[in-house]
Tab-separated table of N, CA, C and O in Angstrom:
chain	number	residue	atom	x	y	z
I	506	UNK	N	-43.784	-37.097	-58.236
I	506	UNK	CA	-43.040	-36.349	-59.233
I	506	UNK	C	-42.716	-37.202	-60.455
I	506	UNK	O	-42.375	-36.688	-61.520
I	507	UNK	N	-42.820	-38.402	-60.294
I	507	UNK	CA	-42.220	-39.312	-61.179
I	507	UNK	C	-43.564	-39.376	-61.851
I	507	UNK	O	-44.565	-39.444	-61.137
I	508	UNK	N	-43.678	-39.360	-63.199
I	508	UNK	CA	-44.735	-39.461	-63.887
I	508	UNK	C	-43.990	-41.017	-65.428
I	508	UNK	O	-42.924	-41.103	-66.037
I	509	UNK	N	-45.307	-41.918	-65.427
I	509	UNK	CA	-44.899	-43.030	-66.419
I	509	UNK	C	-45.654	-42.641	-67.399
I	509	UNK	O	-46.591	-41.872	-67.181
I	510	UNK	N	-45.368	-43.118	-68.677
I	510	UNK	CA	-46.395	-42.443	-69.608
I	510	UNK	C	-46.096	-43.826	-70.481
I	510	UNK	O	-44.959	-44.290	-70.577
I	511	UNK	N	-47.160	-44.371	-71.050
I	511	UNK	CA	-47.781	-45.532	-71.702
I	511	UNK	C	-48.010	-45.421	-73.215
I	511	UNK	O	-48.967	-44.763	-73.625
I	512	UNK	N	-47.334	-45.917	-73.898
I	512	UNK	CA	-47.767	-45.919	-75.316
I	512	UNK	C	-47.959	-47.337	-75.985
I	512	UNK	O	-47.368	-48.309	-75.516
I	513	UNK	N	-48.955	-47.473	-77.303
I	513	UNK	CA	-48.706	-49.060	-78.320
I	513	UNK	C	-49.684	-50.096	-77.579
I	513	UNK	O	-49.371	-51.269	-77.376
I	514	UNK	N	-51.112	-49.423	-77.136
I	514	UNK	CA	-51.696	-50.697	-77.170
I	514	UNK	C	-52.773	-50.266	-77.741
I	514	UNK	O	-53.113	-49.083	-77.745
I	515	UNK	N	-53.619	-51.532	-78.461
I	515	UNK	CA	-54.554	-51.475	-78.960
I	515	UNK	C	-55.392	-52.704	-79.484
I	515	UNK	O	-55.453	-53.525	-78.569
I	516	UNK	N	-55.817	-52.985	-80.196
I	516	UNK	CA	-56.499	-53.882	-80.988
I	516	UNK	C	-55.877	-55.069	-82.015
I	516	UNK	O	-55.732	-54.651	-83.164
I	517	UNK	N	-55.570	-56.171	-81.850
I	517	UNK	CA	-54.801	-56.642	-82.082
I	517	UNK	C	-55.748	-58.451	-82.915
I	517	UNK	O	-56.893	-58.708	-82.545
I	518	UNK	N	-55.185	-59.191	-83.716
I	518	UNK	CA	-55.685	-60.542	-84.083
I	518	UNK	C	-55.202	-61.705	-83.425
I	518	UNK	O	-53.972	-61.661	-83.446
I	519	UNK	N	-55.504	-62.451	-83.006
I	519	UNK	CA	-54.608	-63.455	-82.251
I	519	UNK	C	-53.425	-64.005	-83.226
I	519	UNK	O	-53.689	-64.256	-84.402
I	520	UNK	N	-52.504	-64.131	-82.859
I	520	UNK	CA	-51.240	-64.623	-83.653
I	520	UNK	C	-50.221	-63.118	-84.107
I	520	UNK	O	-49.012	-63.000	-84.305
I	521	UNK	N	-51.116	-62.338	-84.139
I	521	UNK	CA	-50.326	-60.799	-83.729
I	521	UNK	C	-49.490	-60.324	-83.104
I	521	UNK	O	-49.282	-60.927	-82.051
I	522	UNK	N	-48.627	-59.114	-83.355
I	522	UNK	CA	-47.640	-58.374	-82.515
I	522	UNK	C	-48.031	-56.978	-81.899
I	522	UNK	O	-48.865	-56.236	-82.419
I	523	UNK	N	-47.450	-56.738	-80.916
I	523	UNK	CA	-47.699	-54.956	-80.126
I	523	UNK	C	-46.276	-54.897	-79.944
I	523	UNK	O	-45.662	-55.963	-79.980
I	524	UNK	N	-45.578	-53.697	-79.733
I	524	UNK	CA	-44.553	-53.139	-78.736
I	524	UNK	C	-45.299	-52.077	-77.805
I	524	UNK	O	-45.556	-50.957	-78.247
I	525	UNK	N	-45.582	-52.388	-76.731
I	525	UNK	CA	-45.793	-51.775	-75.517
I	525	UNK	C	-44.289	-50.609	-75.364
I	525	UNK	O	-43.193	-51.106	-75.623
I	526	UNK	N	-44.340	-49.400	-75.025
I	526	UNK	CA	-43.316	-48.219	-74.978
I	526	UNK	C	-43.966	-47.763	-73.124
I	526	UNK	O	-45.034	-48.134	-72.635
I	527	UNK	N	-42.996	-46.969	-72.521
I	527	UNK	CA	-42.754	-46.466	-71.293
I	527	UNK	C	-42.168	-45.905	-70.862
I	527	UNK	O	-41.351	-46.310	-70.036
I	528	UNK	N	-42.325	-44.471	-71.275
I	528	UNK	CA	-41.253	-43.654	-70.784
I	528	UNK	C	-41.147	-43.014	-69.580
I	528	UNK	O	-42.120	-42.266	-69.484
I	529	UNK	N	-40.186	-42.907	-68.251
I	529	UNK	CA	-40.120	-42.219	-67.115
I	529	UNK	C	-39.845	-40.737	-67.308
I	529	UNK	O	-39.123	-40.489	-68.274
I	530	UNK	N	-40.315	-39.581	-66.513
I	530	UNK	CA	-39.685	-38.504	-66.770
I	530	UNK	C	-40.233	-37.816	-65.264
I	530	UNK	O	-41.215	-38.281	-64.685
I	531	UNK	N	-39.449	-36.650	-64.732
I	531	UNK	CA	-39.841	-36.475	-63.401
I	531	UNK	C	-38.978	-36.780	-62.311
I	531	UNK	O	-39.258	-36.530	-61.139
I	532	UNK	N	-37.562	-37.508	-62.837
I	532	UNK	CA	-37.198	-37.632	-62.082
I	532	UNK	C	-35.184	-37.854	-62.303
I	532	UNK	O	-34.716	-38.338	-63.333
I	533	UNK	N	-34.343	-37.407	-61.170
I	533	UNK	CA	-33.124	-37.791	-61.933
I	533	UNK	C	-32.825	-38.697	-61.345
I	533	UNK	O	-31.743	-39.015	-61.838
I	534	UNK	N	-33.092	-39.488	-60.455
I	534	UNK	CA	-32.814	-40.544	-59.662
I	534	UNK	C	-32.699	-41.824	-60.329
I	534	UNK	O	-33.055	-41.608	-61.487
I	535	UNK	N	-32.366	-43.131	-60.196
I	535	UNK	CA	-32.082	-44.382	-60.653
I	535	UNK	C	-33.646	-45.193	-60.491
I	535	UNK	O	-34.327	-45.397	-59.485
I	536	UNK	N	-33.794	-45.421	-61.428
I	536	UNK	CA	-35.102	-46.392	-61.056
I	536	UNK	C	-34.660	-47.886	-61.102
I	536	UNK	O	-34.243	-48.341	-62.167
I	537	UNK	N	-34.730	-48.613	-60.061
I	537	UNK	CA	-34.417	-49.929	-59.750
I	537	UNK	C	-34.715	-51.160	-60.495
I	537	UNK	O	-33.938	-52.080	-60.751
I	538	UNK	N	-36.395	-50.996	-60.914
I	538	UNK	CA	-36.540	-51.682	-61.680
I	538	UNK	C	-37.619	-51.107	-62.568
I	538	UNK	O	-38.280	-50.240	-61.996
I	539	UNK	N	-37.969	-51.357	-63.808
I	539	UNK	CA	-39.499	-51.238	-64.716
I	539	UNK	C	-39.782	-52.475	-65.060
I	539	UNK	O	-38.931	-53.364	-65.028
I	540	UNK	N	-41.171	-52.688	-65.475
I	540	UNK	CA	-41.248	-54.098	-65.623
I	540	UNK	C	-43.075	-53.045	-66.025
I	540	UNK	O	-43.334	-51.852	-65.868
I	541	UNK	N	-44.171	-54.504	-66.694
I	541	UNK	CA	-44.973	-54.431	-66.516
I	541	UNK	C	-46.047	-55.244	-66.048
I	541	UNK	O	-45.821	-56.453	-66.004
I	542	UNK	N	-47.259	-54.802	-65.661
I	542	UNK	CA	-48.315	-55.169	-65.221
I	542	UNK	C	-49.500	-55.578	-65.977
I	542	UNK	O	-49.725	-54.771	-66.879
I	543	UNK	N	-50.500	-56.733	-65.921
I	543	UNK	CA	-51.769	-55.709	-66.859
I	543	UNK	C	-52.927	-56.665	-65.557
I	543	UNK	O	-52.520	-57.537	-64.789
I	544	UNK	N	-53.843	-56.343	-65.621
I	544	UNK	CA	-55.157	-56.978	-65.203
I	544	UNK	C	-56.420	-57.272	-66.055
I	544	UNK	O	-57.080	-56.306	-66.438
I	545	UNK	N	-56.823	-58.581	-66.395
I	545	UNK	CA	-58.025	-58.531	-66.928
I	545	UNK	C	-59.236	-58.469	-66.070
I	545	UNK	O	-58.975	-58.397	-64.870
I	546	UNK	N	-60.646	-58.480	-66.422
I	546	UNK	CA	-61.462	-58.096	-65.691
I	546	UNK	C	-62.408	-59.539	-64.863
I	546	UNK	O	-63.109	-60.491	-65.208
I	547	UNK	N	-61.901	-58.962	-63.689
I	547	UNK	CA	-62.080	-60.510	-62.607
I	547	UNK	C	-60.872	-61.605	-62.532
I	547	UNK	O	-60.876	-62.833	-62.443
I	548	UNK	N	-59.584	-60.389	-62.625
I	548	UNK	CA	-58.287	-60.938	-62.092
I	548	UNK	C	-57.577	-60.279	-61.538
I	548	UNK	O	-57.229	-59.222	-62.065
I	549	UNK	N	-57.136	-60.612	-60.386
I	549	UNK	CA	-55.815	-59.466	-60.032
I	549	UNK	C	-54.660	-58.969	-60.951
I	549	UNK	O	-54.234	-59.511	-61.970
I	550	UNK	N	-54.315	-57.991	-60.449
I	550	UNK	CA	-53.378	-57.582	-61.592
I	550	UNK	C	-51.557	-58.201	-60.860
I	550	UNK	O	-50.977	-57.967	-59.800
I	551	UNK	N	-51.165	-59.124	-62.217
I	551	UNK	CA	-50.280	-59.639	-62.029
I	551	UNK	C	-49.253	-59.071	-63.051
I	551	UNK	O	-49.393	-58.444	-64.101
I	552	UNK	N	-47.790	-59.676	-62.120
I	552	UNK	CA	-46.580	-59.236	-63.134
I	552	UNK	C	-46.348	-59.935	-64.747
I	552	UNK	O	-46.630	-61.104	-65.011
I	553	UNK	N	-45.943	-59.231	-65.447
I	553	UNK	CA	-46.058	-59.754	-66.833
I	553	UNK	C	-44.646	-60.055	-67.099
I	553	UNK	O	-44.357	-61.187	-67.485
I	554	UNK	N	-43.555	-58.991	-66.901
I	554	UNK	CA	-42.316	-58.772	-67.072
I	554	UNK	C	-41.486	-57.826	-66.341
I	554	UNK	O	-42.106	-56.797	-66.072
I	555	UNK	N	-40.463	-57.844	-65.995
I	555	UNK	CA	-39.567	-56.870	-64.732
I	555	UNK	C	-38.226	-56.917	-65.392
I	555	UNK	O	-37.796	-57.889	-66.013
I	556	UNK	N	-37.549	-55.682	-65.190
I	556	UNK	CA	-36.199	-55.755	-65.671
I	556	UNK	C	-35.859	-54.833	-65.183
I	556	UNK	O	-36.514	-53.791	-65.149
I	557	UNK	N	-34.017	-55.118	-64.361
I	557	UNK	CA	-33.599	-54.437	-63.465
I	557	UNK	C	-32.895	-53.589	-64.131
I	557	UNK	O	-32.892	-53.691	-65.358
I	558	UNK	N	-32.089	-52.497	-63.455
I	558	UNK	CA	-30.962	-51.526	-64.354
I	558	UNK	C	-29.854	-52.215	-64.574
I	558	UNK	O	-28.958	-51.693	-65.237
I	559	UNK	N	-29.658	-54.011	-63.858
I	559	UNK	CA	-28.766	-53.985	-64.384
I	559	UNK	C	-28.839	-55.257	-65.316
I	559	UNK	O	-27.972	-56.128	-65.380
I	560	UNK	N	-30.260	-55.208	-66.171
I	560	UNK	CA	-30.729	-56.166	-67.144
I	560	UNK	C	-31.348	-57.446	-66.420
I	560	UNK	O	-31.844	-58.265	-67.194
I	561	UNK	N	-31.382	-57.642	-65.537
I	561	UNK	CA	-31.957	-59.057	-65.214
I	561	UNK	C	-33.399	-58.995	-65.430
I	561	UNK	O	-34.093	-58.044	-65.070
I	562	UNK	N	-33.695	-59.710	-65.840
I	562	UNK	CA	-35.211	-60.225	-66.506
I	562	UNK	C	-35.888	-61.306	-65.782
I	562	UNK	O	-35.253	-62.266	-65.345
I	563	UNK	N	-37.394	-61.158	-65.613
I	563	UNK	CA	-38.049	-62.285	-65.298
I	563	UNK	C	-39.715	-62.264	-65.955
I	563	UNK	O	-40.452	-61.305	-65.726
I	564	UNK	N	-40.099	-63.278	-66.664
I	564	UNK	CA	-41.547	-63.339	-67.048
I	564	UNK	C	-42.463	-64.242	-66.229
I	564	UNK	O	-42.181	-65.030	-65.327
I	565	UNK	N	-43.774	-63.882	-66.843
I	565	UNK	CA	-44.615	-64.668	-66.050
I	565	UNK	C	-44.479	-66.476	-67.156
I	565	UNK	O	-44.576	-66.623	-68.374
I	566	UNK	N	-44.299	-67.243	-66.354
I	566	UNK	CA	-44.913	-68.199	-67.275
I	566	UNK	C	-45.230	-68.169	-68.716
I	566	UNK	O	-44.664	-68.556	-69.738
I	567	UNK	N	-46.458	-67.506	-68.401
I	567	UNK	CA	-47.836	-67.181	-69.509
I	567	UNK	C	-47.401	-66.563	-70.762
I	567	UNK	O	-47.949	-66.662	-71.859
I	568	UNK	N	-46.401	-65.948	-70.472
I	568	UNK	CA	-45.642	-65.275	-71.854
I	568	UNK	C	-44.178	-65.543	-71.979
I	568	UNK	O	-43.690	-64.554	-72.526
I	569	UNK	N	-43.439	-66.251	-71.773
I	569	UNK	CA	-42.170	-66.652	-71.499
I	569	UNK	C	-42.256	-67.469	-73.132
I	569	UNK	O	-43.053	-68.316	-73.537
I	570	UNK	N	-41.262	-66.907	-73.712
I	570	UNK	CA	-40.883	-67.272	-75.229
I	570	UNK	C	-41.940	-66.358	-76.203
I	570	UNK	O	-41.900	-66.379	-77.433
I	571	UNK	N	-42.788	-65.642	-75.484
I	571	UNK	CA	-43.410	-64.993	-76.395
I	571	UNK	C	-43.371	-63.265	-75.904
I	571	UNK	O	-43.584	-62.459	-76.810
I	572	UNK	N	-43.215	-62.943	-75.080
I	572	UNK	CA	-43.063	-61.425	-75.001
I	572	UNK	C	-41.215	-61.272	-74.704
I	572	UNK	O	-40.470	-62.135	-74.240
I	573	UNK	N	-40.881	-59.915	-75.146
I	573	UNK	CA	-39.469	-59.715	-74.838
I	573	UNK	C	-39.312	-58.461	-73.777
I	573	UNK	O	-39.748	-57.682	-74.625
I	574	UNK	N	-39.113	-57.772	-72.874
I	574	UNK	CA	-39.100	-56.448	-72.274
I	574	UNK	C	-37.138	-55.930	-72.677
I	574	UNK	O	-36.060	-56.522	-72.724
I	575	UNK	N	-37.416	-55.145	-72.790
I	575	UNK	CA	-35.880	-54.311	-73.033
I	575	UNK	C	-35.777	-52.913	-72.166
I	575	UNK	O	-36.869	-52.400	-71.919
I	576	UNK	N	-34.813	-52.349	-71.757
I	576	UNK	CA	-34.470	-51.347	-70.831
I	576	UNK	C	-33.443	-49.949	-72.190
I	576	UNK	O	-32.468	-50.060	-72.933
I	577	UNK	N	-34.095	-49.184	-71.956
I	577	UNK	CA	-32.722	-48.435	-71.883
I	577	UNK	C	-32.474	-47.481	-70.899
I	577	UNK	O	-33.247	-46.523	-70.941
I	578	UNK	N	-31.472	-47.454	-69.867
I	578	UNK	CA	-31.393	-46.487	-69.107
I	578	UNK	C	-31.118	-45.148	-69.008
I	578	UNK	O	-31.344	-44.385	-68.068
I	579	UNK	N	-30.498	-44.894	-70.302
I	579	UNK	CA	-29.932	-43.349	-70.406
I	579	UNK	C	-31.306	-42.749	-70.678
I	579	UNK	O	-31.839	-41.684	-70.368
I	580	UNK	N	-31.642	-43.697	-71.290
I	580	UNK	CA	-33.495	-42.932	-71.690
I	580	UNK	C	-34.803	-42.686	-70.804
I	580	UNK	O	-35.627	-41.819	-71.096
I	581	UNK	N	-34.945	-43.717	-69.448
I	581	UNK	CA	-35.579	-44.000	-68.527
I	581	UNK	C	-36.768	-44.746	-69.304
I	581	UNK	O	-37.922	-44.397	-69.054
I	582	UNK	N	-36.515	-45.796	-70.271
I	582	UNK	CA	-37.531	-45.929	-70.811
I	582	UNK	C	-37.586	-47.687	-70.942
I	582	UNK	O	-36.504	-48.271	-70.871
I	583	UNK	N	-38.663	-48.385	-71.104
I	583	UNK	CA	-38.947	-49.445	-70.951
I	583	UNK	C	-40.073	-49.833	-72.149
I	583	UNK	O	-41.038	-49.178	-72.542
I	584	UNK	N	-39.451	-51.476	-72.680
I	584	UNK	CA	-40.487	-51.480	-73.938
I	584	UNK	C	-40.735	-53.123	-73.885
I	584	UNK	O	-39.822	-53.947	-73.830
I	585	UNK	N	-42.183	-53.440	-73.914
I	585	UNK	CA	-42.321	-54.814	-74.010
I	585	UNK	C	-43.004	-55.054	-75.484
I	585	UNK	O	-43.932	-54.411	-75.976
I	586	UNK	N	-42.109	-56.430	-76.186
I	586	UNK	CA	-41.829	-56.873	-77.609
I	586	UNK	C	-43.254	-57.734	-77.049
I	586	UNK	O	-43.111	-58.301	-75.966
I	587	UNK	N	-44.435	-57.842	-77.643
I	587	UNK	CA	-45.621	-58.780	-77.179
I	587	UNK	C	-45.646	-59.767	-79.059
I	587	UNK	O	-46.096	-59.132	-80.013
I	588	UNK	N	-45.214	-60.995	-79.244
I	588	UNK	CA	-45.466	-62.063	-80.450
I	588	UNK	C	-46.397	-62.874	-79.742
I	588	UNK	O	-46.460	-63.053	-78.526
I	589	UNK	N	-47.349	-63.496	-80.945
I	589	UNK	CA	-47.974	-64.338	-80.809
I	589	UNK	C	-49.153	-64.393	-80.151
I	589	UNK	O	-49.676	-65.450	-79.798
I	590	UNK	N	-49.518	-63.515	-80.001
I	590	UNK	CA	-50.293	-62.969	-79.434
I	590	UNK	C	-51.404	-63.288	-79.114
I	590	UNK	O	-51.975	-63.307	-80.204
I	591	UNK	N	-52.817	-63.812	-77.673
I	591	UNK	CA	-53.403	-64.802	-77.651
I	591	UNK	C	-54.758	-64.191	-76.966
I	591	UNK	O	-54.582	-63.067	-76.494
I	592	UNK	N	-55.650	-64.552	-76.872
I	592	UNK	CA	-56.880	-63.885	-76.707
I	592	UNK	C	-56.842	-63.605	-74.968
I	592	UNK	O	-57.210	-62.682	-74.242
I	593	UNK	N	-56.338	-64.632	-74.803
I	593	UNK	CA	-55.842	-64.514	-72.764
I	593	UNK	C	-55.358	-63.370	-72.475
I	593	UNK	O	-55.746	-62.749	-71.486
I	594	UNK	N	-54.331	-62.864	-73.388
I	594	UNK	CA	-53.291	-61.748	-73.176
I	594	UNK	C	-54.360	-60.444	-73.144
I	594	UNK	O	-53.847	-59.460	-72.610
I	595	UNK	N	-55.570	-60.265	-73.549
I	595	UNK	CA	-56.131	-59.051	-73.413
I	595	UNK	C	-56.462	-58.822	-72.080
I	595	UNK	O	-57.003	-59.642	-71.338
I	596	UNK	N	-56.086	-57.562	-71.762
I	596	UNK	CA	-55.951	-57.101	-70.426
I	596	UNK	C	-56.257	-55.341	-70.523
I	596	UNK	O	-56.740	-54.699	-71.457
I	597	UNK	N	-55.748	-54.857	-69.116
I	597	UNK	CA	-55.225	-53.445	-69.452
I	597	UNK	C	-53.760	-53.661	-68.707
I	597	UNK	O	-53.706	-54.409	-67.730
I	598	UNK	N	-52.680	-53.046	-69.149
I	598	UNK	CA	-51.457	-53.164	-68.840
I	598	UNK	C	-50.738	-51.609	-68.381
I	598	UNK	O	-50.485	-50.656	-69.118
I	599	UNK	N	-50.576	-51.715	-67.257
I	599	UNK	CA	-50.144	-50.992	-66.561
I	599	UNK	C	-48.128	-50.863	-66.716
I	599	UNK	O	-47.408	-51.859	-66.775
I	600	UNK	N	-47.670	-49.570	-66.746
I	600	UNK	CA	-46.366	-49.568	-66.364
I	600	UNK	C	-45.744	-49.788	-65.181
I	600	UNK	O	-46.638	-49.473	-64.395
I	601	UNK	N	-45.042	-50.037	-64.683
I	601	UNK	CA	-44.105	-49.826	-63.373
I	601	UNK	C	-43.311	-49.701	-63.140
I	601	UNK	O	-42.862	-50.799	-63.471
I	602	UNK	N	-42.111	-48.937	-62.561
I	602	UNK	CA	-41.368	-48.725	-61.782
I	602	UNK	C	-41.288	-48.973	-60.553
I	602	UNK	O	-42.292	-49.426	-60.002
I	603	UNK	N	-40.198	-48.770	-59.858
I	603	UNK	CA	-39.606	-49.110	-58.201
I	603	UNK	C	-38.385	-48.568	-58.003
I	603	UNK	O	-37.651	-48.761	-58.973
I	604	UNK	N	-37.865	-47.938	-57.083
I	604	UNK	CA	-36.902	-47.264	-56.285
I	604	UNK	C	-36.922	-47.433	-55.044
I	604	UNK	O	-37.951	-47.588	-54.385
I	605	UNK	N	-35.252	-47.412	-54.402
I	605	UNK	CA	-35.296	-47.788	-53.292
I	605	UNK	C	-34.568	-46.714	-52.432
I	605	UNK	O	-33.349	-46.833	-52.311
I	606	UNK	N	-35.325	-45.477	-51.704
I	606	UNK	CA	-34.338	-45.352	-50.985
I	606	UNK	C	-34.342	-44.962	-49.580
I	606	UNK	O	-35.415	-44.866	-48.984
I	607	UNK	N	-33.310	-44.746	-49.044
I	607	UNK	CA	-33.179	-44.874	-47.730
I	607	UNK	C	-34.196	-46.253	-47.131
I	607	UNK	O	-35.000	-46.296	-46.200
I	608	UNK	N	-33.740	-47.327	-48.138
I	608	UNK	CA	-34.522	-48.848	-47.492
I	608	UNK	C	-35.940	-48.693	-47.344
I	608	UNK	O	-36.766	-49.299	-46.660
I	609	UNK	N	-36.069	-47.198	-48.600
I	609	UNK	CA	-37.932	-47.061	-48.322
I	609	UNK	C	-38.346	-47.751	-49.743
I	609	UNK	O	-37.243	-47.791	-50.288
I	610	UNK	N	-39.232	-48.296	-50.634
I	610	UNK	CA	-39.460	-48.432	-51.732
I	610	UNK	C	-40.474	-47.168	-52.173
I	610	UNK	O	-41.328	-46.597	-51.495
I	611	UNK	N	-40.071	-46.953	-53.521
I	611	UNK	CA	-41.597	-46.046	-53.738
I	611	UNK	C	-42.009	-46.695	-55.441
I	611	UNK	O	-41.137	-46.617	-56.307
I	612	UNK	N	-43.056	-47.163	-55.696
I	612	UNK	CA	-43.314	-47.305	-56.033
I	612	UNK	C	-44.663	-46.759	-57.350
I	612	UNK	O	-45.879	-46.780	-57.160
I	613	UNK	N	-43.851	-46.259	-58.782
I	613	UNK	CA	-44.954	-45.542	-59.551
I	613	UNK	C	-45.802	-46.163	-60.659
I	613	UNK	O	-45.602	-47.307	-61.066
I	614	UNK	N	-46.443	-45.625	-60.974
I	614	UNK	CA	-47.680	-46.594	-61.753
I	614	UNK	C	-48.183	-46.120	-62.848
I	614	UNK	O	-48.959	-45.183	-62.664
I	615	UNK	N	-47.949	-46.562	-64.354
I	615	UNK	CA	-48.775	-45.590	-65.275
I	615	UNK	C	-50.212	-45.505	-65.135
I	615	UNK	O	-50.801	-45.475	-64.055
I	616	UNK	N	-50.919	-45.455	-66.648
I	616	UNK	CA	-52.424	-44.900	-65.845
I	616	UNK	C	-52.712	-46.037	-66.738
I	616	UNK	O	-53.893	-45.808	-66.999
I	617	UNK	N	-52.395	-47.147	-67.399
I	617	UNK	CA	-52.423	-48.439	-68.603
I	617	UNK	C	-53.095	-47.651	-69.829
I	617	UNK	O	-53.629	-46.578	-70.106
I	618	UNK	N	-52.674	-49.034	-70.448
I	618	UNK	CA	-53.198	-48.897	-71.974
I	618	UNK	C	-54.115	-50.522	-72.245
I	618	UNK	O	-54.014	-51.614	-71.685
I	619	UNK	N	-54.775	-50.145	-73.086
I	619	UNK	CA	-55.801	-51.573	-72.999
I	619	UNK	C	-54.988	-52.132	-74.223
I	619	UNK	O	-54.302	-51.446	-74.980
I	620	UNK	N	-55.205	-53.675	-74.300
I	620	UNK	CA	-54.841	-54.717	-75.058
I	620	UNK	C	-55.682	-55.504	-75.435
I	620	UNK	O	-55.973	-56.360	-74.600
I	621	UNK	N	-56.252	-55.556	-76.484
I	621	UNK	CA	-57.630	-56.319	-76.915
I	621	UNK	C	-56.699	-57.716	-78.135
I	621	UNK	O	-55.949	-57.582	-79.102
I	622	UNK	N	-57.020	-58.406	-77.731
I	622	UNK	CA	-56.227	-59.478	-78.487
I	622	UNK	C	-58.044	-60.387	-79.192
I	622	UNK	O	-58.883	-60.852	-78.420
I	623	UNK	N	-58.175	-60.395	-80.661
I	623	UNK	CA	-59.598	-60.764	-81.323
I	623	UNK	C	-59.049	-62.278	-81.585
I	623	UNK	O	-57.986	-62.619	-82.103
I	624	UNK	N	-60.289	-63.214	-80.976
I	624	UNK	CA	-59.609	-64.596	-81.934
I	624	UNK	C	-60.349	-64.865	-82.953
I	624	UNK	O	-60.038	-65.778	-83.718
């Protein structure tokens, strides 16, 4: 029922900016955390950024001082600030969410948006 919907990627120069957008809808429940994902091709798809409802943040390494993620909750919506932008960073980037209940997780997934970073 929970549907993510993906906006703001595209084609980009190295040393460039994106705002990645994510909006939840589908659901009235609390989502635990959003954060995002991306995978390039002949990598697993790893975490980029996570942020809880009640703001706690964590990045990967790889973008730490250079991407920002922000929450707003009244909105169900999630937005990653991408500076500096580096030819590595091209991926496809997936949304995510997580909820927990009755100690079950469920876990939803947008459908990504590609990120082409040119050097």
């Amino acid at each position: 029922q929970v549907q993510l919907v993906e906006s703001g990627g595209g084609l980009v120069q190295a040393g460039g900016s994106l705002r990645l957008s994510c909006a939840a809808s589908g659901t009235m429940f609390n989502l635990n955390a959003m954060g995002w994902y991306r995978q390039a091709p002949g990598k697993q798809r790893e975490l980029v950024a996570a942020i809880t409802s009640g703001g706690s943040t964590n990045y990967a390494d790889s973008v730490k001082g250079r991407f920002t993620i922000s929450r707003d909750n009244a909105k169900n919506t999630v937005d990653l600030q991408m500076n500096s932008l580096k030819p590595e960073d091209t991926a496809v980037y997936y949304c995510n969410a997580k909820r927990w209940v009755l100690a079950k997780l469920y876990d939803y997934w947008g459908q990504g948006t590609q990120v082409t970073v040119s050097s």
